[in-house]
Amino acid sequence: MLYALALSTLAGLSTGLGGALAALGGRPTPRRMAAALGFAAGVMLTVSLSQMLPYAAAQYARAGLAPARAGALCAALCVCGQLAGAALERLVPEPRFALRGEKGSAARKASARAALATAAAVTAHNLPEGVLTVTAAADAALALPVALAVALHNIPEGLAVAAAVLAAGGSRRRAFWTALLSGLAEPLGALCAALALRRAPGPLGIAGTMAFIAGVMVWVCAAQLLAQGYAGGEERRAAAGVCAGAAVMTAALALA
């Protein structure tokens, strides 16, 4: 489990790296934010759909399930994960960035709310990613690719958290520490999973967890990362980010 905790800690710290990039460079432009969020979505969609779900289906097939039943079970668990992601999203305040016509305290309040919501959203969905890292560590073929995917998509998320804090008038130091602390929810989730499991889960346990958390990640990509990326009017930048993230993750999976 120490290996899993180390992987999840490194992946979580990459959120701080994104925060550091934002703190050093100032508030990112809408174009850069759209591309970064699209990149994060492309990375996680690729690893979820091309690695995690096929792996789960293959494990169920090896256990003796017919291919159709294995696929149906994976799809059902994926949908359950999406429903869990939607339920988790309801616990987080909806981001609302300052509108062009707003000035003074109204704009600051809107930006502060957006900063809080962004940090809370990243923290909330980093917890299941920590569980994912612990589960993936039980299989050597999955451990590094999953940890790499999580780390790559955490960098733009840290950028988003820090940018929201900067937009609300926070200092660069506060922006960095907020991003870093939101990323540390990942090793916390890994620690909770390690304590709950006590021992490495079996192949079917790994398969079920993979399919479920793949559903959570698909929901996060569709409802949060892509939604925010396309909301700023930079659709082409967001789409280019998705394509770049998918290409980078595909190459990384091939080399892993």
Short mmCIF file of C-alpha atoms in Angstrom, two decimals:
data_model
loop_
_atom_site.label_atom_id
_atom_site.label_comp_id
_atom_site.label_asym_id
_atom_site.label_seq_id
_atom_site.Cartn_x
_atom_site.Cartn_y
_atom_site.Cartn_z
CA MET A 1 0.00 0.00 0.00
CA LEU A 2 2.98 2.34 0.49
CA TYR A 3 3.56 2.23 -3.27
CA ALA A 4 -0.07 3.24 -3.89
CA LEU A 5 0.11 6.05 -1.35
CA ALA A 6 3.32 7.34 -2.94
CA LEU A 7 1.72 7.32 -6.41
CA SER A 8 -1.40 9.11 -5.18
CA THR A 9 0.70 11.71 -3.34
CA LEU A 10 2.75 12.48 -6.45
CA ALA A 11 -0.42 12.69 -8.54
CA GLY A 12 -2.00 15.01 -5.98
CA LEU A 13 1.07 17.24 -5.86
CA SER A 14 0.70 17.84 -9.59
CA THR A 15 -2.36 19.95 -8.69
CA GLY A 16 0.04 22.18 -6.77
CA LEU A 17 2.21 22.33 -9.89
CA GLY A 18 -0.73 23.71 -11.83
CA GLY A 19 -1.33 26.21 -9.04
CA ALA A 20 2.32 27.27 -9.13
CA LEU A 21 2.14 27.85 -12.89
CA ALA A 22 -0.92 30.06 -12.44
CA ALA A 23 0.64 31.93 -9.50
CA LEU A 24 3.83 32.64 -11.44
CA GLY A 25 2.09 33.61 -14.65
CA GLY A 26 -0.88 35.46 -13.21
CA ARG A 27 -4.49 34.82 -14.12
CA PRO A 28 -4.64 32.69 -17.29
CA THR A 29 -6.48 34.06 -20.30
CA PRO A 30 -9.84 32.50 -21.28
CA ARG A 31 -8.13 30.83 -24.23
CA ARG A 32 -5.52 29.17 -22.05
CA MET A 33 -8.09 28.09 -19.49
CA ALA A 34 -10.32 26.56 -22.17
CA ALA A 35 -7.37 24.66 -23.64
CA ALA A 36 -6.21 23.49 -20.19
CA LEU A 37 -9.65 22.25 -19.15
CA GLY A 38 -10.10 20.53 -22.51
CA PHE A 39 -6.70 18.88 -22.11
CA ALA A 40 -7.67 17.56 -18.66
CA ALA A 41 -10.91 16.16 -20.05
CA GLY A 42 -9.13 14.53 -22.99
CA VAL A 43 -6.66 12.80 -20.69
CA MET A 44 -9.29 11.40 -18.34
CA LEU A 45 -11.74 10.39 -21.06
CA THR A 46 -8.98 8.51 -22.88
CA VAL A 47 -7.80 6.57 -19.85
CA SER A 48 -11.38 5.87 -18.72
CA LEU A 49 -12.70 4.64 -22.06
CA SER A 50 -9.60 3.01 -23.55
CA GLN A 51 -7.96 1.58 -20.41
CA MET A 52 -10.18 1.28 -17.33
CA LEU A 53 -13.45 0.03 -18.82
CA PRO A 54 -11.84 -2.48 -21.26
CA TYR A 55 -9.68 -3.76 -18.39
CA ALA A 56 -12.77 -4.30 -16.22
CA ALA A 57 -14.62 -6.11 -19.01
CA ALA A 58 -11.61 -8.36 -19.64
CA GLN A 59 -11.39 -9.28 -15.94
CA TYR A 60 -15.07 -10.23 -15.84
CA ALA A 61 -14.67 -12.28 -19.04
CA ARG A 62 -11.74 -14.16 -17.48
CA ALA A 63 -13.92 -14.91 -14.47
CA GLY A 64 -16.27 -16.83 -16.77
CA LEU A 65 -18.89 -14.26 -17.69
CA ALA A 66 -20.10 -14.19 -21.28
CA PRO A 67 -18.81 -11.14 -23.20
CA ALA A 68 -22.29 -9.62 -23.34
CA ARG A 69 -22.79 -10.02 -19.59
CA ALA A 70 -19.31 -8.68 -18.83
CA GLY A 71 -19.98 -5.63 -20.98
CA ALA A 72 -23.42 -5.09 -19.44
CA LEU A 73 -22.00 -5.31 -15.92
CA CYS A 74 -19.25 -2.79 -16.74
CA ALA A 75 -21.81 -0.47 -18.31
CA ALA A 76 -24.06 -0.73 -15.24
CA LEU A 77 -21.19 0.04 -12.88
CA CYS A 78 -20.10 2.93 -15.10
CA VAL A 79 -23.62 4.40 -14.97
CA CYS A 80 -23.62 3.99 -11.17
CA GLY A 81 -20.36 5.93 -11.11
CA GLN A 82 -21.90 8.69 -13.24
CA LEU A 83 -24.86 8.90 -10.86
CA ALA A 84 -22.46 9.10 -7.92
CA GLY A 85 -20.57 11.89 -9.70
CA ALA A 86 -23.82 13.78 -10.26
CA ALA A 87 -24.78 13.35 -6.60
CA LEU A 88 -21.35 14.54 -5.50
CA GLU A 89 -21.69 17.58 -7.73
CA ARG A 90 -24.89 18.62 -5.92
CA LEU A 91 -22.91 18.95 -2.68
CA VAL A 92 -20.67 21.58 -4.25
CA PRO A 93 -21.82 25.20 -4.71
CA GLU A 94 -22.29 26.10 -8.37
CA PRO A 95 -19.51 28.35 -9.71
CA ARG A 96 -20.57 31.81 -10.81
CA PHE A 97 -17.91 34.09 -12.27
CA ALA A 98 -18.31 37.85 -12.36
CA LEU A 99 -20.29 39.14 -15.32
CA ARG A 100 -19.08 42.01 -17.48
CA GLY A 101 -21.68 44.40 -16.14
CA GLU A 102 -20.90 43.74 -12.49
CA LYS A 103 -18.59 46.07 -10.63
CA GLY A 104 -17.19 46.51 -7.15
CA SER A 105 -18.39 44.28 -4.34
CA ALA A 106 -20.84 42.35 -6.53
CA ALA A 107 -18.05 41.27 -8.87
CA ARG A 108 -15.78 40.35 -5.97
CA LYS A 109 -18.52 38.28 -4.32
CA ALA A 110 -19.24 36.47 -7.58
CA SER A 111 -15.55 35.71 -8.12
CA ALA A 112 -15.10 34.60 -4.50
CA ARG A 113 -18.02 32.21 -4.87
CA ALA A 114 -16.51 30.84 -8.08
CA ALA A 115 -13.15 30.34 -6.33
CA LEU A 116 -14.78 28.45 -3.46
CA ALA A 117 -16.84 26.29 -5.80
CA THR A 118 -13.88 25.46 -8.03
CA ALA A 119 -11.68 24.47 -5.09
CA ALA A 120 -14.49 22.41 -3.55
CA ALA A 121 -15.22 20.63 -6.83
CA VAL A 122 -11.57 19.70 -7.38
CA THR A 123 -11.20 18.54 -3.76
CA ALA A 124 -14.39 16.47 -3.92
CA HIS A 125 -13.48 14.57 -7.06
CA ASN A 126 -9.84 14.08 -6.00
CA LEU A 127 -11.04 11.77 -3.21
CA PRO A 128 -12.28 9.00 -5.56
CA GLU A 129 -9.14 9.44 -7.65
CA GLY A 130 -7.14 8.50 -4.55
CA VAL A 131 -9.26 5.36 -4.23
CA LEU A 132 -8.62 4.66 -7.91
CA THR A 133 -4.84 4.90 -7.44
CA VAL A 134 -4.88 2.42 -4.54
CA THR A 135 -7.01 -0.01 -6.53
CA ALA A 136 -4.88 0.32 -9.67
CA ALA A 137 -1.68 -0.25 -7.68
CA ALA A 138 -2.81 -3.83 -7.05
CA ASP A 139 -2.16 -4.53 -10.74
CA ALA A 140 1.29 -3.60 -12.04
CA ALA A 141 -0.04 -3.11 -15.58
CA LEU A 142 -2.44 -0.41 -14.42
CA ALA A 143 -0.55 1.39 -11.66
CA LEU A 144 1.71 3.73 -13.66
CA PRO A 145 -0.69 4.50 -16.54
CA VAL A 146 -3.50 5.43 -14.15
CA ALA A 147 -1.21 7.48 -11.89
CA LEU A 148 0.20 9.27 -14.95
CA ALA A 149 -3.27 10.05 -16.27
CA VAL A 150 -4.38 11.42 -12.92
CA ALA A 151 -1.22 13.53 -12.60
CA LEU A 152 -1.53 14.96 -16.12
CA HIS A 153 -5.14 16.00 -15.68
CA ASN A 154 -4.50 17.40 -12.19
CA ILE A 155 -2.17 20.09 -13.55
CA PRO A 156 -4.93 21.97 -15.46
CA GLU A 157 -7.23 21.51 -12.46
CA GLY A 158 -4.68 23.18 -10.19
CA LEU A 159 -4.44 25.93 -12.78
CA ALA A 160 -8.23 26.38 -12.65
CA VAL A 161 -8.31 26.56 -8.84
CA ALA A 162 -5.47 29.08 -8.66
CA ALA A 163 -6.96 31.17 -11.48
CA ALA A 164 -10.28 31.36 -9.63
CA VAL A 165 -8.54 32.53 -6.45
CA LEU A 166 -6.59 35.16 -8.38
CA ALA A 167 -9.78 36.35 -10.07
CA ALA A 168 -11.37 36.79 -6.63
CA GLY A 169 -8.52 39.10 -5.60
CA GLY A 170 -6.49 36.53 -3.67
CA SER A 171 -2.72 36.70 -3.53
CA ARG A 172 -0.45 34.46 -5.58
CA ARG A 173 0.59 32.66 -2.41
CA ARG A 174 -3.01 31.96 -1.48
CA ALA A 175 -3.75 30.78 -5.02
CA PHE A 176 -0.88 28.30 -4.89
CA TRP A 177 -1.73 26.91 -1.44
CA THR A 178 -5.41 26.56 -2.28
CA ALA A 179 -4.54 24.53 -5.37
CA LEU A 180 -2.04 22.40 -3.45
CA LEU A 181 -4.43 21.66 -0.59
CA SER A 182 -7.20 20.68 -3.01
CA GLY A 183 -4.79 18.18 -4.58
CA LEU A 184 -3.86 16.66 -1.22
CA ALA A 185 -7.40 15.28 -1.03
CA GLU A 186 -6.08 12.61 -3.37
CA PRO A 187 -3.63 10.92 -0.98
CA LEU A 188 -6.31 11.33 1.72
CA GLY A 189 -8.70 9.31 -0.41
CA ALA A 190 -5.95 6.78 -1.04
CA LEU A 191 -5.26 6.47 2.70
CA CYS A 192 -8.95 5.95 3.47
CA ALA A 193 -9.14 3.26 0.79
CA ALA A 194 -5.98 1.56 2.08
CA LEU A 195 -7.34 1.47 5.62
CA ALA A 196 -10.70 0.16 4.44
CA LEU A 197 -9.27 -2.54 2.22
CA ARG A 198 -6.42 -3.65 4.51
CA ARG A 199 -5.26 -5.99 1.77
CA ALA A 200 -5.04 -5.94 -2.01
CA PRO A 201 -8.46 -6.43 -3.65
CA GLY A 202 -9.01 -9.42 -5.91
CA PRO A 203 -9.28 -9.14 -9.71
CA LEU A 204 -13.06 -8.77 -9.64
CA GLY A 205 -12.83 -6.11 -6.93
CA ILE A 206 -10.33 -4.18 -9.02
CA ALA A 207 -12.54 -4.55 -12.10
CA GLY A 208 -15.64 -3.27 -10.31
CA THR A 209 -13.82 -0.31 -8.81
CA MET A 210 -12.30 0.58 -12.17
CA ALA A 211 -15.66 0.55 -13.95
CA PHE A 212 -17.35 2.57 -11.20
CA ILE A 213 -14.67 5.27 -10.96
CA ALA A 214 -14.44 5.43 -14.75
CA GLY A 215 -18.09 6.47 -14.62
CA VAL A 216 -17.29 9.14 -12.03
CA MET A 217 -14.47 10.47 -14.21
CA VAL A 218 -16.63 10.52 -17.35
CA TRP A 219 -19.24 12.58 -15.49
CA VAL A 220 -16.61 14.99 -14.15
CA CYS A 221 -15.24 15.47 -17.66
CA ALA A 222 -18.65 16.02 -19.24
CA ALA A 223 -20.34 18.06 -16.51
CA GLN A 224 -17.42 20.09 -15.17
CA LEU A 225 -14.25 20.18 -17.25
CA LEU A 226 -15.84 20.33 -20.71
CA ALA A 227 -18.76 22.47 -19.52
CA GLN A 228 -16.39 25.08 -18.08
CA GLY A 229 -14.04 24.84 -21.05
CA TYR A 230 -16.81 25.55 -23.56
CA ALA A 231 -18.60 28.13 -21.42
CA GLY A 232 -16.04 30.89 -22.02
CA GLY A 233 -16.70 31.20 -25.74
CA GLU A 234 -13.43 29.50 -26.72
CA GLU A 235 -14.94 26.31 -28.13
CA ARG A 236 -12.14 25.69 -30.62
CA ARG A 237 -9.47 26.06 -27.93
CA ALA A 238 -11.34 23.65 -25.67
CA ALA A 239 -11.77 21.16 -28.52
CA ALA A 240 -8.07 21.44 -29.39
CA GLY A 241 -7.26 20.78 -25.73
CA VAL A 242 -9.39 17.63 -25.74
CA CYS A 243 -7.62 16.34 -28.86
CA ALA A 244 -4.19 17.16 -27.41
CA GLY A 245 -5.02 15.46 -24.11
CA ALA A 246 -6.26 12.35 -25.90
CA ALA A 247 -3.13 12.23 -28.07
CA VAL A 248 -0.74 12.70 -25.16
CA MET A 249 -2.49 10.07 -23.04
CA THR A 250 -2.63 7.58 -25.91
CA ALA A 251 1.11 7.97 -26.45
CA ALA A 252 1.77 7.66 -22.71
CA LEU A 253 -0.30 4.46 -22.50
CA ALA A 254 1.59 2.99 -25.46
CA LEU A 255 4.95 3.73 -23.78
CA ALA A 256 3.91 2.58 -20.28
#
